[in-house]
Coordinates of C-alpha atoms in Angstrom, one line a residue:
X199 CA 33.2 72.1 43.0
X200 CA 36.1 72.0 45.3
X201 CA 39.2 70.4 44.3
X202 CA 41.8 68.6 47.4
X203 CA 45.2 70.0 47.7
X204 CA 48.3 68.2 48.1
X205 CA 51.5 69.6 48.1
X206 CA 55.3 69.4 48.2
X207 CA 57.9 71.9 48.7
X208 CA 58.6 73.7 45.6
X209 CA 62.6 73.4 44.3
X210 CA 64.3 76.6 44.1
X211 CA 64.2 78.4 41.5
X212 CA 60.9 78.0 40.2
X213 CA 62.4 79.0 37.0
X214 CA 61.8 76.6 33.7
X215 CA 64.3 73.2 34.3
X216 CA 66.6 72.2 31.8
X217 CA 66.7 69.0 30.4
X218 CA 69.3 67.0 32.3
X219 CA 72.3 65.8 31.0
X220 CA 72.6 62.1 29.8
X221 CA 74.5 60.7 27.4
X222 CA 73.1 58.4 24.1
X223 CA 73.5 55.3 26.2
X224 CA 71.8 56.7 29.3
X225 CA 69.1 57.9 27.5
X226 CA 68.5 54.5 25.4
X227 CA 69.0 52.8 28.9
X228 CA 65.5 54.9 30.2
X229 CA 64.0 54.2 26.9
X230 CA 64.3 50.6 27.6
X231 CA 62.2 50.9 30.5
X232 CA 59.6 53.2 29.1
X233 CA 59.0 51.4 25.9
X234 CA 58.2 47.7 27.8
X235 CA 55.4 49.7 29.4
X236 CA 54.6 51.3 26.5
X237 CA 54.8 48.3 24.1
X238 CA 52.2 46.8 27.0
X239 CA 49.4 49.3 26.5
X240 CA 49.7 49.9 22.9
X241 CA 49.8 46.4 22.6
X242 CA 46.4 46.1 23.9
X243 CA 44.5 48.7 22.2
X244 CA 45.7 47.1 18.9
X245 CA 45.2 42.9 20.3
X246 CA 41.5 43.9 20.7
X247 CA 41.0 45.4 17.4
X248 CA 41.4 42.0 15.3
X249 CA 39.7 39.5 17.8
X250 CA 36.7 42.0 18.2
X251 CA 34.7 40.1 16.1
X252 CA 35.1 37.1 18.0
X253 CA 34.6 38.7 21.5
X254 CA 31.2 40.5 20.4
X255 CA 30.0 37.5 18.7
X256 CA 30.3 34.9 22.2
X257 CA 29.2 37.6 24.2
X258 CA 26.3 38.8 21.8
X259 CA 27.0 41.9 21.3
X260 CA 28.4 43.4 18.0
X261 CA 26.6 46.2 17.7
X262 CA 27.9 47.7 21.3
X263 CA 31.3 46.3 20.5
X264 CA 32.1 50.0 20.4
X265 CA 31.8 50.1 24.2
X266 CA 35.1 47.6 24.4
X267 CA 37.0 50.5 23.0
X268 CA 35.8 53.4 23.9
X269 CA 35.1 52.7 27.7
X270 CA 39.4 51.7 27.5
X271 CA 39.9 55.2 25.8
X272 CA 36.9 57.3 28.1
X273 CA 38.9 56.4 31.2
X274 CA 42.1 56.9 29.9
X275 CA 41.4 59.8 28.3
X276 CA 40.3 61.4 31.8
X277 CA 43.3 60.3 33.7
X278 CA 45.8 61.1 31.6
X279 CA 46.2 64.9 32.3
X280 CA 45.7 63.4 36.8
X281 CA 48.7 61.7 35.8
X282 CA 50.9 64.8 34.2
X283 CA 50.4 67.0 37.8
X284 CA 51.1 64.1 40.1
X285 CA 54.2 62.7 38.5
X286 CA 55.3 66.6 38.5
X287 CA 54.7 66.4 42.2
X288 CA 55.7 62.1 43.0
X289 CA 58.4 62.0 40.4
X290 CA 57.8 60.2 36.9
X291 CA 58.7 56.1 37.8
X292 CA 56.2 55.7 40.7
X293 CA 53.5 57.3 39.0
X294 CA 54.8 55.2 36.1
X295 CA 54.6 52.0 38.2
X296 CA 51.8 52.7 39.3
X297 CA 49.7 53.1 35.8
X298 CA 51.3 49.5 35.4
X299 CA 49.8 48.1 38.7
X300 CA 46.2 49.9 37.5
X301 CA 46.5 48.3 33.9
X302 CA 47.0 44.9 35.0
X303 CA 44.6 44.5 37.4
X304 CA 42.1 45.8 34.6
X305 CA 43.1 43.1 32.3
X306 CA 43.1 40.3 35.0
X307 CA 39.4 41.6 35.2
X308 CA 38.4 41.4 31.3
X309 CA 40.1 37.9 31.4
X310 CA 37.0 37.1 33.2
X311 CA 34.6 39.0 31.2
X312 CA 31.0 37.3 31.2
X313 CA 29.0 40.0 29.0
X314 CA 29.7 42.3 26.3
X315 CA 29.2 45.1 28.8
X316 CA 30.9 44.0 31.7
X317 CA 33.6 43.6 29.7
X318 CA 33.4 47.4 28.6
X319 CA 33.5 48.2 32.6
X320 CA 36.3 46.1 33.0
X321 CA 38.3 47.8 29.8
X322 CA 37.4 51.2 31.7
X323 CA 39.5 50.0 34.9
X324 CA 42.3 49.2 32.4
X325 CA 42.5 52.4 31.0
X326 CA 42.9 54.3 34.2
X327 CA 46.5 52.7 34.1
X328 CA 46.8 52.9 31.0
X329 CA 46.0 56.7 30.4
X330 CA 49.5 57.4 32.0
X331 CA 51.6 55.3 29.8
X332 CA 52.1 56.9 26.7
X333 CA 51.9 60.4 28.4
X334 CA 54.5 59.8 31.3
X335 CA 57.0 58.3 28.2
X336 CA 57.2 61.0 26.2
X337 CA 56.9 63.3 29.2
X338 CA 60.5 62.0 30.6
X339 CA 61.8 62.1 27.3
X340 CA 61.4 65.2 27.0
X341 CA 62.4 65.2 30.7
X342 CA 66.1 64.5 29.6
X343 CA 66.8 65.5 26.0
X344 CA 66.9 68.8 24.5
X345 CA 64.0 69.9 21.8
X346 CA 66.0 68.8 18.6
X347 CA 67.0 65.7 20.1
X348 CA 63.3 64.8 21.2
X349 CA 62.2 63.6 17.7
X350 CA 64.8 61.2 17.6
X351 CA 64.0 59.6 21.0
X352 CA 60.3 59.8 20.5
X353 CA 60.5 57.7 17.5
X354 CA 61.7 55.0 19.4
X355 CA 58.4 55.2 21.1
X356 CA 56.6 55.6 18.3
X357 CA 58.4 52.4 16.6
X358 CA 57.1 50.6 19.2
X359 CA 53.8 51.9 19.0
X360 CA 54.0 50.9 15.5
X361 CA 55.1 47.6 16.0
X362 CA 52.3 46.3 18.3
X363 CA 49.5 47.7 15.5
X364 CA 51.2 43.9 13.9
X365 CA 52.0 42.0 16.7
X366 CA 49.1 42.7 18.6
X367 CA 46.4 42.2 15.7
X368 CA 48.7 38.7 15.2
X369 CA 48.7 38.4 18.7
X370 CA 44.9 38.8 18.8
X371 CA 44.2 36.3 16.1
X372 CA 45.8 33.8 17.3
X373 CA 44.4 33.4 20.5
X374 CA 40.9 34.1 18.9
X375 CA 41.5 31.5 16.8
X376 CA 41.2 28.7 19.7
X377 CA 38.2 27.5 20.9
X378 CA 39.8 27.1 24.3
X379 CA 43.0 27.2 25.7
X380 CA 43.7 26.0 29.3
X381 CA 39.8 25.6 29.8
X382 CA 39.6 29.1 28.8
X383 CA 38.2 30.8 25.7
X384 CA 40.9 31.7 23.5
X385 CA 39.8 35.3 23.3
X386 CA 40.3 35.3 26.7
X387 CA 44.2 35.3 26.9
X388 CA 44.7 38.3 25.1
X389 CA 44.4 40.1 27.9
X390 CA 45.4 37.3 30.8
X391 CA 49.1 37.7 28.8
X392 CA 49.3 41.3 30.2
X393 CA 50.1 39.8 33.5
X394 CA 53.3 38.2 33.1
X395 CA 54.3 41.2 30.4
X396 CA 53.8 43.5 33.2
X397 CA 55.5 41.9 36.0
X398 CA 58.7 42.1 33.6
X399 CA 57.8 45.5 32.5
X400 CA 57.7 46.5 36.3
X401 CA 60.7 44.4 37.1
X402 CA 63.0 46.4 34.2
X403 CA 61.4 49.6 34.8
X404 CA 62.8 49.5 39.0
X405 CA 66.2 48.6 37.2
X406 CA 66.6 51.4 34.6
X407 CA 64.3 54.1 35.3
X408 CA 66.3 56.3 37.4
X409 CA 65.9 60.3 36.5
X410 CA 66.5 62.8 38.4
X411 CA 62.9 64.9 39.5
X412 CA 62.4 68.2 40.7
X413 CA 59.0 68.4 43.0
X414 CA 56.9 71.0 41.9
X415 CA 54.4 72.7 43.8
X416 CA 50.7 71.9 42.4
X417 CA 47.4 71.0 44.2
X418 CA 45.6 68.1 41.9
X419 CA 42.2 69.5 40.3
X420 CA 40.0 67.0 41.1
X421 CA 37.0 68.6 40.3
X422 CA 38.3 69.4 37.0
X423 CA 38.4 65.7 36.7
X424 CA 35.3 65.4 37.9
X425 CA 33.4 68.1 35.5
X426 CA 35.3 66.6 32.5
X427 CA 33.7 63.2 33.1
X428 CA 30.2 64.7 33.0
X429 CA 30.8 66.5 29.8
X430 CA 32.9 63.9 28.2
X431 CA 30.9 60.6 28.9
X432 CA 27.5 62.0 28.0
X433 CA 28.9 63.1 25.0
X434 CA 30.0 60.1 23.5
X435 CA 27.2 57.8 24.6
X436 CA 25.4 59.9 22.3
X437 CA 28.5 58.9 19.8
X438 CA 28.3 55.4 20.3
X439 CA 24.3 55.3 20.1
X440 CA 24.9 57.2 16.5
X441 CA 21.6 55.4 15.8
X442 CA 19.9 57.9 17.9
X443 CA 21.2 60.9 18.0
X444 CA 17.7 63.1 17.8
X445 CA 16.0 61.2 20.5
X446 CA 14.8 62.6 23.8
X447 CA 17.5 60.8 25.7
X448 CA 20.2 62.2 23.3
X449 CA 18.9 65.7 23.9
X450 CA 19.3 64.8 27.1
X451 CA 22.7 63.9 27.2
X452 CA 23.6 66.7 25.1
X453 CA 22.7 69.1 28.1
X454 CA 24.4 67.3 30.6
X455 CA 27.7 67.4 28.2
X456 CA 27.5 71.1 28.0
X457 CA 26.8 71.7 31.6
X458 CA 29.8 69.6 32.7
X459 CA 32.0 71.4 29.7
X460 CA 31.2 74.7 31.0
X461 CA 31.7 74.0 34.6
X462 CA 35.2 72.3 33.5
X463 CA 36.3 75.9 31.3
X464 CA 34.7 78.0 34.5
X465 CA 36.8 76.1 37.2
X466 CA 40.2 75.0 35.2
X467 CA 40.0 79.5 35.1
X468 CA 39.6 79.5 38.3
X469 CA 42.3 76.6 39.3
X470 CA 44.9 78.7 37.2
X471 CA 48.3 76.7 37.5
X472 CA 46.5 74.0 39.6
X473 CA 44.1 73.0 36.6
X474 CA 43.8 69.7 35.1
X475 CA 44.3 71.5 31.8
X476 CA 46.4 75.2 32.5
X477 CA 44.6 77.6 30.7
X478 CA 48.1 79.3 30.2
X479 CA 49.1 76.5 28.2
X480 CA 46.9 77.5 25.4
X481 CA 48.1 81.2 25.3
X482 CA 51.5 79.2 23.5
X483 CA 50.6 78.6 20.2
X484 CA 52.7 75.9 19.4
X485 CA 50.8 73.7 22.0
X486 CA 47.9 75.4 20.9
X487 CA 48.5 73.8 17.1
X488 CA 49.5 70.4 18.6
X489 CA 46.5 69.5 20.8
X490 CA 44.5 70.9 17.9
X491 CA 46.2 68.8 15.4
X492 CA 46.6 65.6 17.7
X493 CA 42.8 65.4 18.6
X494 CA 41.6 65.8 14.3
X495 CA 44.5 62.8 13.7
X496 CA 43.7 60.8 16.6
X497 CA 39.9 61.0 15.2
X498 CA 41.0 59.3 11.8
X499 CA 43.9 57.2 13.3
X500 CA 41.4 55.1 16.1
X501 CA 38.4 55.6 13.9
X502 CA 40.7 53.5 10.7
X503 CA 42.1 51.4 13.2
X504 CA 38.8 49.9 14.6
X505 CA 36.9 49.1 11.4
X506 CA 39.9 48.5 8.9
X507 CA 40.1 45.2 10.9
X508 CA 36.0 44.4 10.8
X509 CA 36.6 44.8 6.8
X510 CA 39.0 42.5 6.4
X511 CA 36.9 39.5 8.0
X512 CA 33.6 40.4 7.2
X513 CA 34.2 41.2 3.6
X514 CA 37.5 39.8 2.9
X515 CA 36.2 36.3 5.1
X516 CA 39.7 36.5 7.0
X517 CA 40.2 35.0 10.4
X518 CA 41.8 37.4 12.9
X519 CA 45.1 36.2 12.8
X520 CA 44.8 36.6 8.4
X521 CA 43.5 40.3 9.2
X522 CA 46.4 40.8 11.9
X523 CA 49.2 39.4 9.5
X524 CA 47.6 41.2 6.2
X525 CA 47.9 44.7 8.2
X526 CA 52.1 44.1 8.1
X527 CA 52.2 46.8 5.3
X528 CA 50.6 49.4 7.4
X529 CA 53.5 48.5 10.5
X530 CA 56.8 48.2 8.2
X531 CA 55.7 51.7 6.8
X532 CA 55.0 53.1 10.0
X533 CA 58.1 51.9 11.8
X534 CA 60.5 53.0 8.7
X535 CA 59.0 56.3 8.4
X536 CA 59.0 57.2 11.8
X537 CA 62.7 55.9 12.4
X538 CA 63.7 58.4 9.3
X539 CA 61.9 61.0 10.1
X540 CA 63.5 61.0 13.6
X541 CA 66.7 61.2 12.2
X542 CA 66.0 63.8 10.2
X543 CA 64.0 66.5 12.5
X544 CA 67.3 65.6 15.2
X545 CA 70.0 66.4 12.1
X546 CA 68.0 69.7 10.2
X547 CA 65.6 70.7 13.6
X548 CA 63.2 70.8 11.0
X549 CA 59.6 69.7 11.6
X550 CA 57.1 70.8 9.5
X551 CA 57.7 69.3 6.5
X552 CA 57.4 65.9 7.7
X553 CA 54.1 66.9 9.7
X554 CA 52.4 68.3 6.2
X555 CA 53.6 65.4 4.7
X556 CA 52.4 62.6 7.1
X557 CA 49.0 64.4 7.5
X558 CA 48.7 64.2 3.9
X559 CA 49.6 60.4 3.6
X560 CA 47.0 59.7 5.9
X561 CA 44.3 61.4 4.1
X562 CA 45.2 59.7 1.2
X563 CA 44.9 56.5 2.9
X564 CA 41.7 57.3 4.2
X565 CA 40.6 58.1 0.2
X566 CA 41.6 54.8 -1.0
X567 CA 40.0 53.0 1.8
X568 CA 36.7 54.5 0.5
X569 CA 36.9 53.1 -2.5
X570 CA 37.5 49.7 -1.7
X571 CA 34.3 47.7 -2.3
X572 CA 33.7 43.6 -1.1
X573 CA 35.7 42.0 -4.0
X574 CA 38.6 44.9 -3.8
X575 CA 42.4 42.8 -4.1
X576 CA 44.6 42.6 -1.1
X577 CA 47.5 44.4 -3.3
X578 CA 44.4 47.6 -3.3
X579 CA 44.1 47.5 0.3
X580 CA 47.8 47.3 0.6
X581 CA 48.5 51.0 -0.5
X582 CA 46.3 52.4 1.7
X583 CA 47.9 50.7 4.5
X584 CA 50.8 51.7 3.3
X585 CA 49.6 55.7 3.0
X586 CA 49.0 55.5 6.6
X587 CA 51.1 53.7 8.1
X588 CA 53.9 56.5 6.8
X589 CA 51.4 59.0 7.4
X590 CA 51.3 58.7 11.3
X591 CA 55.0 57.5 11.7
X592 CA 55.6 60.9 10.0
X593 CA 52.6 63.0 12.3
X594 CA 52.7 61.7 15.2
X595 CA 56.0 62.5 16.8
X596 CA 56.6 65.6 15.3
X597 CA 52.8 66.4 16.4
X598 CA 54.1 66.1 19.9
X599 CA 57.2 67.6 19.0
X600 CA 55.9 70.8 18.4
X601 CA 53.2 70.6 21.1
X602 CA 56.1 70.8 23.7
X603 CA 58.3 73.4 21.6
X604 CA 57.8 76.3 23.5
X605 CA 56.7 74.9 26.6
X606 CA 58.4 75.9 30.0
X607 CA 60.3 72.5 31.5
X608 CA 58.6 72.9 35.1
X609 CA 55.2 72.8 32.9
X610 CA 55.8 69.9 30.7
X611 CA 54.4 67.4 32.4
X612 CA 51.0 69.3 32.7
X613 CA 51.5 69.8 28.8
X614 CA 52.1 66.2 27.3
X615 CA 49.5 65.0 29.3
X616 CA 47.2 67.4 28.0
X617 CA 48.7 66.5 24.6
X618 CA 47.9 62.9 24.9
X619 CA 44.6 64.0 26.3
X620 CA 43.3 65.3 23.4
X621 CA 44.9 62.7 20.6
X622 CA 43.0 60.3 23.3
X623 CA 39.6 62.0 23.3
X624 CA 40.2 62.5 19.4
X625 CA 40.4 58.6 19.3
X626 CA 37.5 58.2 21.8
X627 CA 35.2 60.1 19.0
X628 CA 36.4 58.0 15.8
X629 CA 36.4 54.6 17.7
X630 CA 32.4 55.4 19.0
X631 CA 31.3 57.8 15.9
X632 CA 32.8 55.9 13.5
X633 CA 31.4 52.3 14.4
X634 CA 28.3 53.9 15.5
X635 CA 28.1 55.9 11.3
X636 CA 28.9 52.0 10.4
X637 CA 26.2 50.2 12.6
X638 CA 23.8 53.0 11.7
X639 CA 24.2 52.6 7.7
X640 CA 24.8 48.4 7.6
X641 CA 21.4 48.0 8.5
X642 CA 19.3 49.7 6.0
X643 CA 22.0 48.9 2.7
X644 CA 21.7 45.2 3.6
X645 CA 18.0 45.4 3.9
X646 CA 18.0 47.6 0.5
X647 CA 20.3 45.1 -1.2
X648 CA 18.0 41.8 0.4
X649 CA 15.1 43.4 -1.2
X650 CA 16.5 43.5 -4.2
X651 CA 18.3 40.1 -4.7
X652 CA 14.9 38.4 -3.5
X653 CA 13.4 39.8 -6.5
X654 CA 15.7 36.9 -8.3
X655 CA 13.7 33.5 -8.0
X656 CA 17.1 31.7 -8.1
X657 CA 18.6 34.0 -4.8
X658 CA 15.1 32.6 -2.7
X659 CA 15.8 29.0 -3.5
X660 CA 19.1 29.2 -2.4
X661 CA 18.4 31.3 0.6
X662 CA 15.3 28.5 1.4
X663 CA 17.7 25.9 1.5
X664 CA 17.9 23.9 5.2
X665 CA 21.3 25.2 5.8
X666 CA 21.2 28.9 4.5
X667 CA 17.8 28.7 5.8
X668 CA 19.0 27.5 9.8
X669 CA 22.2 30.3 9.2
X670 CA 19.4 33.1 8.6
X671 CA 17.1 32.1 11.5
X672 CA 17.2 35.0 13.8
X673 CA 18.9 37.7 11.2
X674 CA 15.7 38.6 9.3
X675 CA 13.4 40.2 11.7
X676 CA 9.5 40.3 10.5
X677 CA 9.6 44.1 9.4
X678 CA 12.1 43.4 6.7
X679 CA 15.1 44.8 9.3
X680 CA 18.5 42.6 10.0
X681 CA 20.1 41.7 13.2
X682 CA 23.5 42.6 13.4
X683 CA 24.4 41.3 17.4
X684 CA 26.1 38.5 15.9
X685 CA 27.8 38.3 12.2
X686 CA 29.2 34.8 12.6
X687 CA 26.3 33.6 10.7
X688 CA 28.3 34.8 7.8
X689 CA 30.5 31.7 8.0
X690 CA 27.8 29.2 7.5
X691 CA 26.3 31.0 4.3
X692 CA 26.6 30.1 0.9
X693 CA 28.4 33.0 -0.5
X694 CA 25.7 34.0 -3.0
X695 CA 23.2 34.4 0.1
X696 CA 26.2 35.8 2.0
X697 CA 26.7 38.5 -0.9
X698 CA 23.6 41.0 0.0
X699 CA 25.4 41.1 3.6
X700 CA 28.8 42.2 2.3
X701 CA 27.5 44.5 0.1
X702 CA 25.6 46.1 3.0
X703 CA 29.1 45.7 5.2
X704 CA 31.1 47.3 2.6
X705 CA 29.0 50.1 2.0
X706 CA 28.6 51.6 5.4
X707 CA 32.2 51.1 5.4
X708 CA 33.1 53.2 2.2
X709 CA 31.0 56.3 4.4
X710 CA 33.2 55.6 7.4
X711 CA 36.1 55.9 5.5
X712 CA 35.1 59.1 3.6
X713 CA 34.2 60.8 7.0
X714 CA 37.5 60.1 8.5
X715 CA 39.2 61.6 5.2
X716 CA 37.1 64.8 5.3
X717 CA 38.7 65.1 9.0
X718 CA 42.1 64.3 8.0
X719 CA 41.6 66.9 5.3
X720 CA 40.7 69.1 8.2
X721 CA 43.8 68.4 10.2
X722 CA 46.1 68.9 6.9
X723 CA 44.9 72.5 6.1
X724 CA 45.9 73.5 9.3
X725 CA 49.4 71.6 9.6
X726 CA 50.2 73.0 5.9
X727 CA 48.4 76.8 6.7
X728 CA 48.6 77.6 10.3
X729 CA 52.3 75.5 11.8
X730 CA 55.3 78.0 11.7
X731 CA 58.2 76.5 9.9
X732 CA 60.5 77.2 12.0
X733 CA 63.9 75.1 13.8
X734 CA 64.0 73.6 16.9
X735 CA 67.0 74.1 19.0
X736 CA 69.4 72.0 19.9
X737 CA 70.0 72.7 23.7

């Protein structure tokens, strides 16, 4: 596969850059810039989660709802290292506009959405901008502050992060909430609002974002974009059909995955400095540890993220904008944690500490929410929001603190790309594997849990009354199976015909929950076993 080659002149000397020079207020006058942009793609991953319901039920498709989010994080995922190499060679703001430019055009599309899957295509087309966000933020950060100070500065981003996983599920819900609004469908507006957000976003970024850039020489690896699609994609069909994964087109799949792997590792060797991924990189162990680290947390932190919403309003009975506003513990945690623990790693140049101890938080969290059963109290749900929202504000800036440690300046935009590449592709997997595990269990426990309640003479009379009885038309198929495209029939139940269905719900749940703490566990071994403890510097 042969990859096109484009060029600049290289700056002399080649030799690692230094961050440059700017003061506090310089450096909080970029941030401005780069956290509007950044507040408007991680404002969009977390709107979708709490209206999901809503979408997949008018476009009659709940079970492939996983499609809306991982087609969003497929894309993105892809791009994001494309995006690394050419704001190396273009300079950081118009690459940066331009991911804006990509991002709303995506969301002007999904405004107009007219089936489950075409709405999937359309998120795809939205995360080809907004792959470059998050990694072009933290790559100018560390652009123009020193290794100490980046923790400090990278909360700020973080924060924000944090702060749309409350605004944007309350965000979310409220426009779900509406029938219609303007002659549209509610739903619909979550993302038609990008629009005028990015127009201001572009607006302040042409005001503020002024660093200085040093072209680098690098020809852009196409085909190492290319071969990573055919591996990746495959790949995580398979994921999101969890249902099966032993069938002849699986096995399929599975081949194709491997092929387009191998052909990725065999030309990104061959591309050397050019690759979409530097095989260099990986000789550093510190970036080693932090893609390794970022892809086993971003599995848990997407994978939580996606169904912690879908248990709040199927078992809890919550609208969207109830689940949104009862997720505030998880964002006051996050944003006070990650704040501290910014100050902290730019006073001591310490990391690890606070990377073990986030890590564990979130595995915790993850333990509690397997526990939690349909009639669980809010207060119970509560902690382990709590648990992880300290656990990521503490893991995932010093996660990407320590991926760029020891990493040469005139490499790191290559490297934080790569960096969000993997904490993407980790997301990817939990979003699709761990609504597929859900989807693949609900079924079977709500049929168990039918088949026992109808054994109760009292259960069938209520479930034969006209309106339980019109509720349930289409949901019980013939062979004793459920239908799980739509769940709003939940609403019109009585809630002791309703109750086999939560059960069911809940269950599937508590086995999503334990699988995303047996990878967190994963992930907190090797923080606590295999990251040095040692100090950043300060210049």
């Amino acid at each position: 596969m042969s990859s096109s080659s484009t060029t600049t002149e290289p700056t002399e000397p080649t030799e690692p850059q230094s961050p440059a020079r700017l003061s506090h207020r310089q450096v909080v006058t970029v941030l401005s810039g780069l956290m509007l942009g950044m507040f408007l793609a991680a404002l969009d991953q977390t709107v979708v989660s709490s209206a999901l319901r809503t979408i997949a039920d008018d476009l009659h498709g709940l079970t492939a709802q996983a499609w809306v989010t991982t087609a969003y994080l497929v894309t993105g995922t892809i791009v994001t290292p494309l995006y690394g190499k050419l704001s190396d060679i273009y300079g950081r703001r118009p690459v940066y506009l331009t991911a804006i430019v990509l991002f709303t055009f995506g969301s002007l599309l999904c405004g107009f959405a007219t089936s489950i899957h075409q709405l999937a295509a359309f998120r795809a087309v939205q995360g080809l901008g907004g792959g470059g966000l998050m990694s072009l933020a933290m790559t100018i950060i560390a652009d123009i502050t020193s290794p100490r100070e980046r923790g400090r500065y990278q909360g700020y981003i973080t924060a924000v992060f944090a702060g749309s996983s409350v605004v944007g599920p309350l965000v979310g819900g409220v426009f779900a909430g509406r029938a219609t609004l303007l002659g549209l469908d509610g739903w619909r507006w979550i993302f038609l609002v990008n629009i005028p957000l990015a127009a201001l976003a572009i607006v302040v970024i042409l005001r503020v974002l002024h660093v200085p850039h040093q072209p680098v020489r690098h020809r852009l690896d196409y085909g190492g974009a290319l071969t990573l699609a055919v591996g990746i994609v495959p790949l995580l069909i398979v994921a999101e059909q969890g249902r099966s994964w032993g069938s002849p087109r699986a096995l399929v799949m599975y081949a194709v995955g491997v092929v387009g792997l191998v052909s990725f590792v065999l030309l990104e060797r061959r591309m050397a400095d050019a690759a979409l991924l530097p095989v260099k990189l990986f000789r550093i162990r510190a970036f080693r540890l932090g893609t390794v680290l970022h892809f086993t947390v971003g599995i848990t932190m997407f994978g939580a993220m996606t169904t912690l919403p879908l248990y709040l309003q199927l078992a809890k009975g919550m609208s969207p904008m109830k689940a949104g506003l009862a997720t505030l513990p998880t964002m006051a945690a996050n944003v006070t944690v990650t704040l501290v623990v910014g100050r902290l790693m730019s006073r001591t140049g310490r990391f690890k500490v606070h990377l073990v101890a986030g890590v564990g938080s979130l595995t915790v969290a993850m333990l509690v929410f397997a526990t939690l059963r349909d009639d669980s109290p809010l207060w119970y749900v509560a902690i382990g929001m709590v648990f992880m929202g300290a656990g990521l504000g503490a893991a995932m800036q010093t996660i990407t603190t320590l991926a760029q440690s020891e990493v040469p300046g005139r490499d790191m935009g290559a490297a934080t790309a790569s960096v969000n590449f993997f904490r993407s592709n980790g997301g990817t997997v939990g979003a699709a594997a761990f609504l597929s595990i859900l989807f693949s269990l609900a079924g079977s426990r709500i049929s168990e849990r039918l088949a026992v309640a109808s054994e109760d003479a009292s259960f069938r009379r209520l479930a034969e009354e006209p309106a339980n009885a019109e509720a349930l038309k289409g949901v019980l198929r013939p062979d004793g199976g459920v239908n799980l495209e739509d769940s709003a029939f939940l609403r019109h139940l009585d809630p002791g015909v309703a109750q086999p269905f939560l059960e069911g719900y809940v269950s599937a749940l508590r086995v999503v929950f334990l699988t995303g703490a047996a990878v967190a566990l994963i992930a907190f071994v090797i923080a606590a076993w295999r990251v040095p403890n040692t100090q950043l510097s300060a210049d």
